[in-house]
Amino acid sequence: MEIILEKSECIGCGSCVALCPKFFEMDEEGKAHLKGSEFDTKTEEETLEISKTECAEEAVEICPVQCIKIKK
Ligand code: SF4
């Protein structure tokens, strides 16, 4: 499965980083970044392959603009 972050929608609130530092950190532009992810310049999405959702489920729920998705 994978975590998908719609980078263009992120407002940089930092909630996902606070709840789920295993997968998320803030980048130099003040937006969320999925650690070790690939960035698709066309869709402006970051994608990270994961084997367990762990704290990512909480990040999905907390994000105020719903720009984090988990694809199973
Ligand atoms: S919770 Fe959502 S809006 Fe806030 S930093 Fe994370 S991805 Fe961006």
PDB file of N, CA and C and ligand atoms in Angstrom:
ATOM      1  N   MET A   1       0.841  -1.201   0.000  1.00  0.00           N
ATOM      2  CA  MET A   1       0.000   0.000   0.000  1.00  0.00           C
ATOM      3  C   MET A   1       0.873   1.247   0.000  1.00  0.00           C
ATOM      4  N   GLU A   2       0.239   2.386  -0.181  1.00  0.00           N
ATOM      5  CA  GLU A   2       1.034   3.606  -0.237  1.00  0.00           C
ATOM      6  C   GLU A   2       0.313   4.814   0.375  1.00  0.00           C
ATOM      7  N   ILE A   3       1.127   5.763   0.815  1.00  0.00           N
ATOM      8  CA  ILE A   3       0.594   7.046   1.282  1.00  0.00           C
ATOM      9  C   ILE A   3       0.769   8.023   0.128  1.00  0.00           C
ATOM     10  N   ILE A   4      -0.261   8.802  -0.133  1.00  0.00           N
ATOM     11  CA  ILE A   4      -0.186   9.814  -1.195  1.00  0.00           C
ATOM     12  C   ILE A   4      -0.436  11.189  -0.573  1.00  0.00           C
ATOM     13  N   LEU A   5       0.443  12.117  -0.859  1.00  0.00           N
ATOM     14  CA  LEU A   5       0.333  13.480  -0.336  1.00  0.00           C
ATOM     15  C   LEU A   5       0.150  14.440  -1.501  1.00  0.00           C
ATOM     16  N   GLU A   6      -1.012  15.098  -1.523  1.00  0.00           N
ATOM     17  CA  GLU A   6      -1.266  16.108  -2.559  1.00  0.00           C
ATOM     18  C   GLU A   6      -0.613  17.402  -2.107  1.00  0.00           C
ATOM     19  N   LYS A   7       0.615  17.532  -2.540  1.00  0.00           N
ATOM     20  CA  LYS A   7       1.487  18.611  -2.081  1.00  0.00           C
ATOM     21  C   LYS A   7       0.894  20.012  -2.311  1.00  0.00           C
ATOM     22  N   SER A   8       0.263  20.216  -3.445  1.00  0.00           N
ATOM     23  CA  SER A   8      -0.254  21.546  -3.784  1.00  0.00           C
ATOM     24  C   SER A   8      -1.350  22.004  -2.828  1.00  0.00           C
ATOM     25  N   GLU A   9      -2.039  21.035  -2.205  1.00  0.00           N
ATOM     26  CA  GLU A   9      -3.143  21.372  -1.298  1.00  0.00           C
ATOM     27  C   GLU A   9      -2.683  21.647   0.129  1.00  0.00           C
ATOM     28  N   CYS A  10      -1.482  21.212   0.461  1.00  0.00           N
ATOM     29  CA  CYS A  10      -1.003  21.319   1.845  1.00  0.00           C
ATOM     30  C   CYS A  10      -0.873  22.775   2.274  1.00  0.00           C
ATOM     31  N   ILE A  11      -1.412  23.099   3.459  1.00  0.00           N
ATOM     32  CA  ILE A  11      -1.331  24.473   3.974  1.00  0.00           C
ATOM     33  C   ILE A  11      -0.249  24.609   5.046  1.00  0.00           C
ATOM     34  N   GLY A  12       0.504  23.538   5.261  1.00  0.00           N
ATOM     35  CA  GLY A  12       1.654  23.607   6.166  1.00  0.00           C
ATOM     36  C   GLY A  12       1.311  23.756   7.635  1.00  0.00           C
ATOM     37  N   CYS A  13       0.194  23.170   8.054  1.00  0.00           N
ATOM     38  CA  CYS A  13      -0.221  23.316   9.459  1.00  0.00           C
ATOM     39  C   CYS A  13       0.673  22.522  10.417  1.00  0.00           C
ATOM     40  N   GLY A  14       1.328  21.489   9.897  1.00  0.00           N
ATOM     41  CA  GLY A  14       2.260  20.707  10.722  1.00  0.00           C
ATOM     42  C   GLY A  14       1.634  19.592  11.536  1.00  0.00           C
ATOM     43  N   SER A  15       0.328  19.423  11.444  1.00  0.00           N
ATOM     44  CA  SER A  15      -0.339  18.388  12.260  1.00  0.00           C
ATOM     45  C   SER A  15       0.123  16.976  11.922  1.00  0.00           C
ATOM     46  N   CYS A  16       0.320  16.697  10.648  1.00  0.00           N
ATOM     47  CA  CYS A  16       0.738  15.348  10.262  1.00  0.00           C
ATOM     48  C   CYS A  16       2.135  15.037  10.801  1.00  0.00           C
ATOM     49  N   VAL A  17       2.991  16.040  10.814  1.00  0.00           N
ATOM     50  CA  VAL A  17       4.352  15.860  11.329  1.00  0.00           C
ATOM     51  C   VAL A  17       4.315  15.612  12.831  1.00  0.00           C
ATOM     52  N   ALA A  18       3.469  16.369  13.527  1.00  0.00           N
ATOM     53  CA  ALA A  18       3.351  16.212  14.978  1.00  0.00           C
ATOM     54  C   ALA A  18       2.830  14.828  15.345  1.00  0.00           C
ATOM     55  N   LEU A  19       1.862  14.331  14.574  1.00  0.00           N
ATOM     56  CA  LEU A  19       1.243  13.041  14.876  1.00  0.00           C
ATOM     57  C   LEU A  19       2.012  11.857  14.312  1.00  0.00           C
ATOM     58  N   CYS A  20       2.699  12.070  13.219  1.00  0.00           N
ATOM     59  CA  CYS A  20       3.283  10.937  12.504  1.00  0.00           C
ATOM     60  C   CYS A  20       4.667  11.268  11.948  1.00  0.00           C
ATOM     61  N   PRO A  21       5.621  11.554  12.850  1.00  0.00           N
ATOM     62  CA  PRO A  21       6.970  11.902  12.396  1.00  0.00           C
ATOM     63  C   PRO A  21       7.705  10.753  11.714  1.00  0.00           C
ATOM     64  N   LYS A  22       7.187   9.544  11.875  1.00  0.00           N
ATOM     65  CA  LYS A  22       7.812   8.398  11.191  1.00  0.00           C
ATOM     66  C   LYS A  22       7.788   8.588   9.673  1.00  0.00           C
ATOM     67  N   PHE A  23       6.683   9.117   9.171  1.00  0.00           N
ATOM     68  CA  PHE A  23       6.536   9.265   7.721  1.00  0.00           C
ATOM     69  C   PHE A  23       6.619  10.717   7.236  1.00  0.00           C
ATOM     70  N   PHE A  24       6.268  11.678   8.115  1.00  0.00           N
ATOM     71  CA  PHE A  24       6.162  13.063   7.654  1.00  0.00           C
ATOM     72  C   PHE A  24       7.200  13.979   8.294  1.00  0.00           C
ATOM     73  N   GLU A  25       7.658  14.952   7.507  1.00  0.00           N
ATOM     74  CA  GLU A  25       8.479  16.043   8.033  1.00  0.00           C
ATOM     75  C   GLU A  25       8.104  17.293   7.241  1.00  0.00           C
ATOM     76  N   MET A  26       8.536  18.469   7.733  1.00  0.00           N
ATOM     77  CA  MET A  26       8.274  19.698   6.988  1.00  0.00           C
ATOM     78  C   MET A  26       9.442  19.929   6.031  1.00  0.00           C
ATOM     79  N   ASP A  27       9.139  20.430   4.827  1.00  0.00           N
ATOM     80  CA  ASP A  27      10.222  20.725   3.890  1.00  0.00           C
ATOM     81  C   ASP A  27      10.629  22.199   4.022  1.00  0.00           C
ATOM     82  N   GLU A  28      11.582  22.622   3.187  1.00  0.00           N
ATOM     83  CA  GLU A  28      12.105  23.986   3.304  1.00  0.00           C
ATOM     84  C   GLU A  28      11.088  25.035   2.872  1.00  0.00           C
ATOM     85  N   GLU A  29      10.013  24.602   2.209  1.00  0.00           N
ATOM     86  CA  GLU A  29       8.964  25.556   1.807  1.00  0.00           C
ATOM     87  C   GLU A  29       7.830  25.609   2.815  1.00  0.00           C
ATOM     88  N   GLY A  30       7.987  24.895   3.920  1.00  0.00           N
ATOM     89  CA  GLY A  30       6.959  24.916   4.956  1.00  0.00           C
ATOM     90  C   GLY A  30       5.767  24.029   4.659  1.00  0.00           C
ATOM     91  N   LYS A  31       5.971  23.069   3.758  1.00  0.00           N
ATOM     92  CA  LYS A  31       4.898  22.117   3.480  1.00  0.00           C
ATOM     93  C   LYS A  31       5.315  20.736   3.967  1.00  0.00           C
ATOM     94  N   ALA A  32       4.332  19.863   4.103  1.00  0.00           N
ATOM     95  CA  ALA A  32       4.634  18.499   4.538  1.00  0.00           C
ATOM     96  C   ALA A  32       5.402  17.768   3.455  1.00  0.00           C
ATOM     97  N   HIS A  33       6.272  16.856   3.903  1.00  0.00           N
ATOM     98  CA  HIS A  33       7.041  16.017   2.976  1.00  0.00           C
ATOM     99  C   HIS A  33       7.027  14.599   3.508  1.00  0.00           C
ATOM    100  N   LEU A  34       6.743  13.654   2.631  1.00  0.00           N
ATOM    101  CA  LEU A  34       6.806  12.237   2.991  1.00  0.00           C
ATOM    102  C   LEU A  34       8.245  11.777   2.875  1.00  0.00           C
ATOM    103  N   LYS A  35       8.797  11.358   3.988  1.00  0.00           N
ATOM    104  CA  LYS A  35      10.211  10.969   4.023  1.00  0.00           C
ATOM    105  C   LYS A  35      10.501   9.841   3.041  1.00  0.00           C
ATOM    106  N   GLY A  36      11.478  10.072   2.172  1.00  0.00           N
ATOM    107  CA  GLY A  36      11.903   9.030   1.241  1.00  0.00           C
ATOM    108  C   GLY A  36      10.938   8.791   0.092  1.00  0.00           C
ATOM    109  N   SER A  37      10.002   9.721  -0.122  1.00  0.00           N
ATOM    110  CA  SER A  37       8.988   9.509  -1.158  1.00  0.00           C
ATOM    111  C   SER A  37       9.462   9.952  -2.533  1.00  0.00           C
ATOM    112  N   GLU A  38       8.660   9.544  -3.534  1.00  0.00           N
ATOM    113  CA  GLU A  38       8.893  10.011  -4.898  1.00  0.00           C
ATOM    114  C   GLU A  38       7.885  11.110  -5.199  1.00  0.00           C
ATOM    115  N   PHE A  39       8.345  12.142  -5.928  1.00  0.00           N
ATOM    116  CA  PHE A  39       7.467  13.258  -6.284  1.00  0.00           C
ATOM    117  C   PHE A  39       7.146  13.206  -7.769  1.00  0.00           C
ATOM    118  N   ASP A  40       5.845  13.222  -8.066  1.00  0.00           N
ATOM    119  CA  ASP A  40       5.403  13.253  -9.459  1.00  0.00           C
ATOM    120  C   ASP A  40       5.120  14.705  -9.826  1.00  0.00           C
ATOM    121  N   THR A  41       5.908  15.248 -10.744  1.00  0.00           N
ATOM    122  CA  THR A  41       5.761  16.674 -11.079  1.00  0.00           C
ATOM    123  C   THR A  41       4.454  16.969 -11.812  1.00  0.00           C
ATOM    124  N   LYS A  42       3.890  15.968 -12.467  1.00  0.00           N
ATOM    125  CA  LYS A  42       2.626  16.204 -13.191  1.00  0.00           C
ATOM    126  C   LYS A  42       1.454  16.339 -12.241  1.00  0.00           C
ATOM    127  N   THR A  43       1.352  15.386 -11.316  1.00  0.00           N
ATOM    128  CA  THR A  43       0.212  15.402 -10.394  1.00  0.00           C
ATOM    129  C   THR A  43       0.506  16.221  -9.136  1.00  0.00           C
ATOM    130  N   GLU A  44       1.784  16.578  -8.942  1.00  0.00           N
ATOM    131  CA  GLU A  44       2.234  17.259  -7.730  1.00  0.00           C
ATOM    132  C   GLU A  44       1.909  16.462  -6.478  1.00  0.00           C
ATOM    133  N   GLU A  45       2.061  15.147  -6.602  1.00  0.00           N
ATOM    134  CA  GLU A  45       1.820  14.258  -5.472  1.00  0.00           C
ATOM    135  C   GLU A  45       3.104  13.544  -5.076  1.00  0.00           C
ATOM    136  N   GLU A  46       3.262  13.360  -3.779  1.00  0.00           N
ATOM    137  CA  GLU A  46       4.338  12.519  -3.273  1.00  0.00           C
ATOM    138  C   GLU A  46       3.728  11.160  -2.948  1.00  0.00           C
ATOM    139  N   THR A  47       4.463  10.116  -3.245  1.00  0.00           N
ATOM    140  CA  THR A  47       3.979   8.763  -2.981  1.00  0.00           C
ATOM    141  C   THR A  47       5.041   7.993  -2.213  1.00  0.00           C
ATOM    142  N   LEU A  48       4.615   7.316  -1.163  1.00  0.00           N
ATOM    143  CA  LEU A  48       5.537   6.507  -0.365  1.00  0.00           C
ATOM    144  C   LEU A  48       4.957   5.120  -0.152  1.00  0.00           C
ATOM    145  N   GLU A  49       5.705   4.101  -0.562  1.00  0.00           N
ATOM    146  CA  GLU A  49       5.300   2.711  -0.339  1.00  0.00           C
ATOM    147  C   GLU A  49       5.466   2.363   1.129  1.00  0.00           C
ATOM    148  N   ILE A  50       4.444   1.775   1.723  1.00  0.00           N
ATOM    149  CA  ILE A  50       4.533   1.355   3.126  1.00  0.00           C
ATOM    150  C   ILE A  50       3.960  -0.060   3.261  1.00  0.00           C
ATOM    151  N   SER A  51       4.395  -0.759   4.313  1.00  0.00           N
ATOM    152  CA  SER A  51       3.853  -2.100   4.527  1.00  0.00           C
ATOM    153  C   SER A  51       2.783  -2.094   5.622  1.00  0.00           C
ATOM    154  N   LYS A  52       2.888  -1.117   6.538  1.00  0.00           N
ATOM    155  CA  LYS A  52       1.869  -0.965   7.582  1.00  0.00           C
ATOM    156  C   LYS A  52       1.479   0.502   7.642  1.00  0.00           C
ATOM    157  N   THR A  53       0.217   0.789   7.870  1.00  0.00           N
ATOM    158  CA  THR A  53      -0.222   2.196   7.878  1.00  0.00           C
ATOM    159  C   THR A  53       0.269   2.929   9.122  1.00  0.00           C
ATOM    160  N   GLU A  54       0.339   2.207  10.258  1.00  0.00           N
ATOM    161  CA  GLU A  54       0.793   2.804  11.518  1.00  0.00           C
ATOM    162  C   GLU A  54       0.133   4.167  11.739  1.00  0.00           C
ATOM    163  N   CYS A  55       0.934   5.200  12.028  1.00  0.00           N
ATOM    164  CA  CYS A  55       0.377   6.513  12.350  1.00  0.00           C
ATOM    165  C   CYS A  55      -0.179   7.260  11.139  1.00  0.00           C
ATOM    166  N   ALA A  56       0.018   6.732   9.940  1.00  0.00           N
ATOM    167  CA  ALA A  56      -0.466   7.432   8.745  1.00  0.00           C
ATOM    168  C   ALA A  56      -1.989   7.600   8.750  1.00  0.00           C
ATOM    169  N   GLU A  57      -2.698   6.622   9.349  1.00  0.00           N
ATOM    170  CA  GLU A  57      -4.164   6.720   9.432  1.00  0.00           C
ATOM    171  C   GLU A  57      -4.574   7.960  10.219  1.00  0.00           C
ATOM    172  N   GLU A  58      -3.847   8.228  11.296  1.00  0.00           N
ATOM    173  CA  GLU A  58      -4.142   9.406  12.121  1.00  0.00           C
ATOM    174  C   GLU A  58      -3.846  10.687  11.360  1.00  0.00           C
ATOM    175  N   ALA A  59      -2.779  10.673  10.574  1.00  0.00           N
ATOM    176  CA  ALA A  59      -2.428  11.847   9.772  1.00  0.00           C
ATOM    177  C   ALA A  59      -3.536  12.148   8.757  1.00  0.00           C
ATOM    178  N   VAL A  60      -4.074  11.096   8.148  1.00  0.00           N
ATOM    179  CA  VAL A  60      -5.185  11.263   7.193  1.00  0.00           C
ATOM    180  C   VAL A  60      -6.356  11.956   7.883  1.00  0.00           C
ATOM    181  N   GLU A  61      -6.656  11.501   9.108  1.00  0.00           N
ATOM    182  CA  GLU A  61      -7.803  12.037   9.828  1.00  0.00           C
ATOM    183  C   GLU A  61      -7.594  13.470  10.297  1.00  0.00           C
ATOM    184  N   ILE A  62      -6.378  13.805  10.687  1.00  0.00           N
ATOM    185  CA  ILE A  62      -6.121  15.136  11.261  1.00  0.00           C
ATOM    186  C   ILE A  62      -5.959  16.229  10.199  1.00  0.00           C
ATOM    187  N   CYS A  63      -5.554  15.870   9.006  1.00  0.00           N
ATOM    188  CA  CYS A  63      -5.255  16.892   7.981  1.00  0.00           C
ATOM    189  C   CYS A  63      -6.497  17.739   7.687  1.00  0.00           C
ATOM    190  N   PRO A  64      -6.412  19.065   7.918  1.00  0.00           N
ATOM    191  CA  PRO A  64      -7.585  19.933   7.757  1.00  0.00           C
ATOM    192  C   PRO A  64      -8.033  20.125   6.313  1.00  0.00           C
ATOM    193  N   VAL A  65      -7.162  19.825   5.368  1.00  0.00           N
ATOM    194  CA  VAL A  65      -7.544  20.007   3.954  1.00  0.00           C
ATOM    195  C   VAL A  65      -7.618  18.673   3.194  1.00  0.00           C
ATOM    196  N   GLN A  66      -7.603  17.578   3.938  1.00  0.00           N
ATOM    197  CA  GLN A  66      -7.730  16.226   3.375  1.00  0.00           C
ATOM    198  C   GLN A  66      -6.803  15.969   2.174  1.00  0.00           C
ATOM    199  N   CYS A  67      -5.546  16.352   2.319  1.00  0.00           N
ATOM    200  CA  CYS A  67      -4.636  16.144   1.190  1.00  0.00           C
ATOM    201  C   CYS A  67      -3.738  14.917   1.368  1.00  0.00           C
ATOM    202  N   ILE A  68      -4.004  14.110   2.410  1.00  0.00           N
ATOM    203  CA  ILE A  68      -3.276  12.853   2.601  1.00  0.00           C
ATOM    204  C   ILE A  68      -4.238  11.694   2.350  1.00  0.00           C
ATOM    205  N   LYS A  69      -3.784  10.752   1.528  1.00  0.00           N
ATOM    206  CA  LYS A  69      -4.624   9.587   1.240  1.00  0.00           C
ATOM    207  C   LYS A  69      -3.802   8.313   1.456  1.00  0.00           C
ATOM    208  N   ILE A  70      -4.490   7.231   1.791  1.00  0.00           N
ATOM    209  CA  ILE A  70      -3.825   5.928   1.858  1.00  0.00           C
ATOM    210  C   ILE A  70      -4.483   5.033   0.826  1.00  0.00           C
ATOM    211  N   LYS A  71      -3.660   4.473  -0.060  1.00  0.00           N
ATOM    212  CA  LYS A  71      -4.173   3.563  -1.100  1.00  0.00           C
ATOM    213  C   LYS A  71      -3.796   2.155  -0.691  1.00  0.00           C
ATOM    214  N   LYS A  72      -4.821   1.288  -0.505  1.00  0.00           N
ATOM    215  CA  LYS A  72      -4.533  -0.072  -0.053  1.00  0.00           C
ATOM    216  C   LYS A  72      -4.637  -1.063  -1.205  1.00  0.00           C
TER     217      LYS A  72
HETATM  218  S1  SF4 B   1      -1.792  17.948   8.097  1.00  0.00           S
HETATM  219 FE1  SF4 B   1      -2.233  18.294   5.910  1.00  0.00          FE
HETATM  220  S2  SF4 B   1      -2.168  20.519   5.643  1.00  0.00           S
HETATM  221 FE2  SF4 B   1      -1.187  20.069   7.608  1.00  0.00          FE
HETATM  222  S3  SF4 B   1       1.011  19.932   7.083  1.00  0.00           S
HETATM  223 FE3  SF4 B   1       0.171  17.855   6.996  1.00  0.00          FE
HETATM  224  S4  SF4 B   1      -0.417  17.554   4.837  1.00  0.00           S
HETATM  225 FE4  SF4 B   1      -0.139  19.748   5.166  1.00  0.00          FE
END
